[in-house]
């Protein structure tokens, strides 16, 4: 597993972040653009964005944008979703190489072959795909879920149908547990959430008596079993806002999430749960998604200036659009 945070070939010359932020503000107006930023990108990018949020919130925000251009600071499948929901708009992604290990774990051709095999075996099922999938996979699915609405969508699948859940096995296992439905799981996972070590979490709990563990449902079961609150990023944010008593939260998700949590509920202390690097056995201070880390202020400025890289409409986006709209916007 390659856990390098930044591709050395993409090293950028230092530029003052405040100058870059001013330039981005100017370019936004000049280019008639709106910036959407996921909670997992750097805090300074979240600060220049017009909308911040998790996948579900940003997919919904994307439909409210009135400018001709959307710049999506996140990863490729998210920018694809923004384009699918806004076919007439120009959608830019600061770095086209910002992928997602989870989306890549479920290629469309392998999913189509698996679905055909299950049908040949007599299974009568609907496919529920986590939003962290390519548009091609979405077009092969019946429903799209995010960690924020997954439970609700699972409940909408008729009781006489089986469910094939792709691609995150940990989220799937968690959903099976909370919904009481049996799910056929795809063996995918997110590289960032996969490396959380339960020993590190237990040590962090011991060192912070009285703390509360909040975890993303993409984390392995061993971590979820030790957690006090499980929820997607938006649910986490609401949970800390609703907690009035100053609390120490041990946060088991991408470490950039500390930024929106601190902004939303500054009365608390947030400690990122350390992960254990599988390759080296070293404990790292935080869990950064190497794909999200490809988003930088410089690349954001450059893509606003040059009008690229752009997400180009593909024929299968039409089918993906039907599924996304039914699942997330109705
Ligand atoms: S944190 Fe995991 S699921 Fe999210 S974009 Fe990165 S690799 Fe994909």
XYZ file of C-alpha atoms and ligand atoms in Angstrom:
338
model
C 0.000 0.000 0.000
C 1.481 3.356 -1.022
C 0.972 5.865 1.745
C 3.185 8.669 0.445
C 1.401 11.897 1.131
C 2.502 13.905 -1.867
C 3.940 12.936 -5.214
C 7.486 14.423 -5.167
C 7.112 15.371 -8.845
C 4.249 17.644 -7.859
C 6.379 19.683 -5.410
C 5.427 23.341 -5.656
C 7.475 26.466 -5.114
C 6.520 28.271 -1.915
C 4.007 31.094 -2.321
C 2.500 33.078 0.531
C -0.846 31.419 1.413
C -2.478 34.792 2.165
C -1.501 36.165 -1.285
C -2.842 32.976 -2.867
C -6.109 33.286 -0.960
C -6.515 36.924 -2.160
C -5.776 35.872 -5.735
C -8.325 33.034 -5.497
C -10.978 35.449 -4.197
C -10.324 37.758 -7.183
C -10.343 34.915 -9.717
C -13.584 33.509 -8.339
C -15.375 36.724 -9.289
C -13.532 37.187 -12.588
C -14.239 33.604 -13.738
C -17.785 33.400 -12.324
C -16.848 30.390 -10.205
C -18.018 28.777 -6.959
C -15.645 26.693 -4.836
C -16.838 23.546 -3.064
C -14.425 21.966 -0.569
C -14.659 18.640 1.250
C -13.970 18.516 4.991
C -10.862 16.400 4.281
C -8.937 19.049 2.280
C -6.543 21.492 3.976
C -8.152 24.048 6.295
C -6.950 27.017 4.225
C -8.772 25.632 1.161
C -11.908 25.134 3.251
C -11.560 28.796 4.293
C -11.616 30.153 0.705
C -14.478 27.861 -0.335
C -18.100 28.966 -0.705
C -19.406 25.606 0.493
C -17.814 23.064 2.850
C -19.219 19.679 3.687
C -19.278 15.926 3.313
C -20.139 14.170 0.041
C -23.906 14.350 0.590
C -23.997 18.010 1.571
C -21.692 19.019 -1.288
C -23.689 17.004 -3.852
C -26.786 18.909 -2.709
C -24.935 22.262 -2.567
C -23.717 21.688 -6.138
C -27.323 21.899 -7.372
C -27.780 25.352 -5.787
C -24.795 26.991 -7.485
C -25.682 29.884 -9.804
C -22.241 30.557 -11.331
C -21.198 29.043 -14.673
C -18.185 27.236 -13.139
C -17.801 24.919 -10.137
C -14.362 24.120 -8.730
C -14.511 20.960 -6.646
C -11.711 20.648 -4.087
C -11.946 16.990 -3.236
C -11.421 13.829 -5.259
C -12.371 12.725 -8.770
C -15.623 10.863 -8.034
C -16.967 13.910 -6.154
C -16.250 16.271 -9.051
C -17.899 13.721 -11.366
C -21.035 13.811 -9.184
C -21.055 17.630 -9.322
C -20.856 17.456 -13.142
C -23.567 14.779 -13.326
C -25.914 16.993 -11.292
C -24.936 20.111 -13.292
C -24.444 19.007 -16.906
C -24.584 22.558 -18.253
C -21.829 23.857 -15.942
C -18.080 23.708 -16.264
C -16.750 21.543 -13.407
C -13.053 21.738 -12.525
C -10.929 19.559 -10.227
C -7.593 21.137 -9.145
C -5.696 17.837 -9.644
C -7.042 15.142 -11.962
C -4.903 12.552 -10.136
C -6.882 13.026 -6.906
C -8.514 9.590 -6.945
C -9.847 7.419 -4.127
C -8.553 4.020 -3.024
C -12.083 2.982 -2.102
C -13.578 3.914 -5.499
C -10.670 2.165 -7.215
C -11.347 -1.040 -5.283
C -14.550 -1.525 -7.303
C -13.916 -1.204 -11.062
C -17.105 -1.078 -13.188
C -16.201 -4.107 -15.346
C -15.635 -6.312 -12.280
C -18.886 -5.143 -10.715
C -20.838 -5.873 -13.925
C -19.328 -9.385 -14.058
C -20.172 -10.003 -10.382
C -23.765 -8.806 -10.846
C -24.161 -11.125 -13.876
C -22.807 -14.052 -11.843
C -25.193 -13.385 -8.938
C -28.165 -13.164 -11.320
C -27.133 -16.431 -12.988
C -27.095 -18.030 -9.525
C -30.718 -16.924 -9.004
C -30.170 -13.946 -6.666
C -32.844 -11.256 -6.874
C -31.084 -8.135 -5.607
C -30.668 -4.400 -5.834
C -27.216 -2.831 -5.880
C -26.565 -0.135 -3.299
C -23.361 1.794 -3.960
C -21.581 4.098 -1.561
C -21.051 7.515 -3.149
C -17.287 6.817 -3.178
C -17.542 5.066 -6.544
C -16.872 6.089 -10.116
C -19.748 7.365 -12.271
C -19.489 4.132 -14.285
C -20.214 2.107 -11.104
C -23.044 4.474 -10.150
C -24.611 3.831 -13.562
C -24.677 0.075 -12.724
C -26.368 0.657 -9.350
C -29.938 1.097 -8.110
C -29.142 3.357 -5.183
C -26.329 5.667 -4.085
C -25.709 6.257 -0.398
C -23.429 8.422 1.698
C -22.458 7.692 5.285
C -25.056 10.361 6.181
C -28.099 8.770 4.504
C -27.128 5.077 4.103
C -29.435 3.745 6.793
C -32.434 5.599 5.347
C -31.764 4.300 1.794
C -31.263 0.703 2.957
C -34.732 0.960 4.510
C -36.121 1.976 1.085
C -35.017 -1.273 -0.597
C -38.043 -3.622 -0.705
C -37.845 -6.310 1.994
C -38.165 -9.141 -0.559
C -34.998 -8.038 -2.395
C -31.452 -8.993 -1.470
C -28.886 -6.178 -1.312
C -25.460 -6.100 -2.916
C -23.496 -3.350 -1.136
C -20.374 -1.878 -2.771
C -17.555 -1.044 -2.275
C -16.876 -0.493 1.462
C -17.004 -3.717 3.459
C -16.683 -1.907 6.819
C -19.548 0.498 6.166
C -21.548 -2.444 4.759
C -20.967 -4.540 7.873
C -21.945 -1.613 10.093
C -25.125 -1.002 8.053
C -26.096 -4.669 8.204
C -25.769 -4.449 11.980
C -27.857 -1.276 12.435
C -30.512 -2.069 9.798
C -30.921 -5.782 10.546
C -30.730 -6.515 6.771
C -28.362 -9.104 5.366
C -26.002 -7.489 2.847
C -23.798 -9.135 0.233
C -20.542 -7.206 0.649
C -17.869 -6.180 -1.851
C -14.380 -6.563 -0.330
C -13.322 -2.890 -0.679
C -12.021 -0.437 1.911
C -10.526 3.022 2.316
C -6.755 3.136 2.817
C -7.049 5.991 5.327
C -9.636 4.389 7.616
C -8.146 0.895 7.197
C -4.924 1.823 9.005
C -6.469 2.898 12.300
C -4.963 0.723 14.969
C -7.126 -0.383 17.862
C -4.072 -0.496 20.151
C -3.344 3.165 19.400
C -6.953 4.049 20.054
C -6.944 2.239 23.414
C -3.696 3.987 24.356
C -5.176 7.379 23.393
C -8.264 6.605 25.522
C -6.103 5.676 28.502
C -4.068 8.891 28.127
C -7.226 11.001 27.929
C -9.577 9.840 30.672
C -13.146 11.028 30.166
C -12.646 11.512 26.423
C -15.223 10.489 23.815
C -14.314 8.539 20.671
C -16.088 9.650 17.489
C -15.506 7.431 14.453
C -16.421 7.323 10.779
C -18.342 4.162 9.784
C -15.645 3.425 7.143
C -13.346 2.418 10.048
C -12.835 -1.302 10.736
C -15.214 -2.997 13.209
C -12.508 -3.177 15.906
C -12.414 0.643 15.981
C -16.196 1.047 15.803
C -16.582 -1.349 18.746
C -14.460 1.015 20.876
C -16.285 4.173 19.743
C -18.885 6.209 21.596
C -20.346 7.864 18.497
C -20.379 6.601 14.897
C -21.335 8.858 12.030
C -20.275 10.444 8.752
C -18.447 13.771 8.794
C -21.563 15.969 8.807
C -23.131 13.924 11.620
C -19.887 14.204 13.595
C -19.921 17.967 13.172
C -23.525 18.189 14.395
C -22.750 15.881 17.328
C -19.915 18.072 18.670
C -22.044 21.202 18.178
C -24.834 19.627 20.225
C -22.408 18.676 23.034
C -22.390 21.752 25.283
C -20.034 20.511 28.045
C -16.349 21.031 26.993
C -15.175 17.540 26.005
C -12.054 15.878 24.642
C -12.933 14.076 21.420
C -10.680 11.389 19.951
C -11.428 11.660 16.234
C -11.128 8.523 14.083
C -11.301 9.836 10.536
C -9.185 11.869 8.103
C -7.249 14.358 10.248
C -8.229 17.461 8.202
C -11.675 16.965 9.779
C -10.260 18.589 12.946
C -10.482 21.965 11.147
C -14.279 22.103 10.612
C -14.883 20.530 14.040
C -12.807 23.218 15.761
C -14.537 25.951 13.785
C -18.011 24.597 14.548
C -17.520 23.831 18.267
C -14.368 25.539 19.611
C -15.237 24.736 23.239
C -13.901 21.172 22.828
C -10.461 19.596 22.455
C -9.934 17.376 19.388
C -7.248 14.728 19.125
C -6.788 12.804 15.862
C -6.587 9.061 16.524
C -3.177 7.940 15.314
C -2.910 5.314 12.626
C -0.349 2.592 12.308
C 1.535 2.599 9.016
C 1.267 -0.996 7.825
C 4.355 -0.818 5.669
C 6.747 0.483 8.317
C 5.048 -0.309 11.614
C 5.547 3.348 12.582
C 2.792 5.268 14.262
C 1.936 8.440 12.402
C 0.512 11.489 14.130
C -2.513 11.679 11.915
C -4.285 10.053 9.031
C -4.114 12.129 5.866
C -5.757 11.027 2.653
C -3.025 11.293 -0.004
C -5.662 11.979 -2.665
C -7.302 14.832 -0.765
C -3.796 16.192 -0.030
C -3.297 16.704 -3.785
C -5.553 19.742 -3.462
C -3.386 22.786 -2.747
C -4.024 26.537 -2.857
C -1.646 26.823 -5.828
C -3.437 24.153 -7.851
C -6.769 25.744 -6.978
C -5.498 29.140 -8.185
C -4.061 27.608 -11.368
C -7.206 25.724 -12.260
C -9.323 28.850 -11.768
C -6.908 30.806 -13.951
C -6.638 28.206 -16.747
C -10.157 26.731 -16.673
C -8.810 23.197 -16.384
C -8.492 20.269 -15.579
C -12.156 19.843 -16.470
C -14.542 16.911 -15.903
C -15.903 16.042 -19.338
C -19.417 14.603 -19.775
C -19.476 10.852 -20.524
C -22.391 8.862 -22.035
C -22.957 6.789 -18.849
C -23.353 9.985 -16.765
C -27.026 10.087 -17.854
C -27.861 6.782 -16.106
C -25.731 7.759 -13.093
C -27.690 11.023 -12.947
C -31.018 9.165 -12.631
C -29.681 7.054 -9.755
C -28.011 9.977 -7.957
C -31.087 12.188 -8.238
C -33.438 9.468 -6.963
C -31.126 8.652 -4.057
C -29.865 12.013 -2.884
C -32.238 14.694 -4.046
C -35.726 13.196 -3.683
S -10.292 9.252 2.744
Fe -10.507 7.190 1.811
S -12.565 7.146 0.975
Fe -12.036 9.321 1.351
S -11.177 10.028 -0.606
Fe -9.451 9.347 0.660
S -9.139 7.196 0.012
Fe -11.182 7.781 -0.677
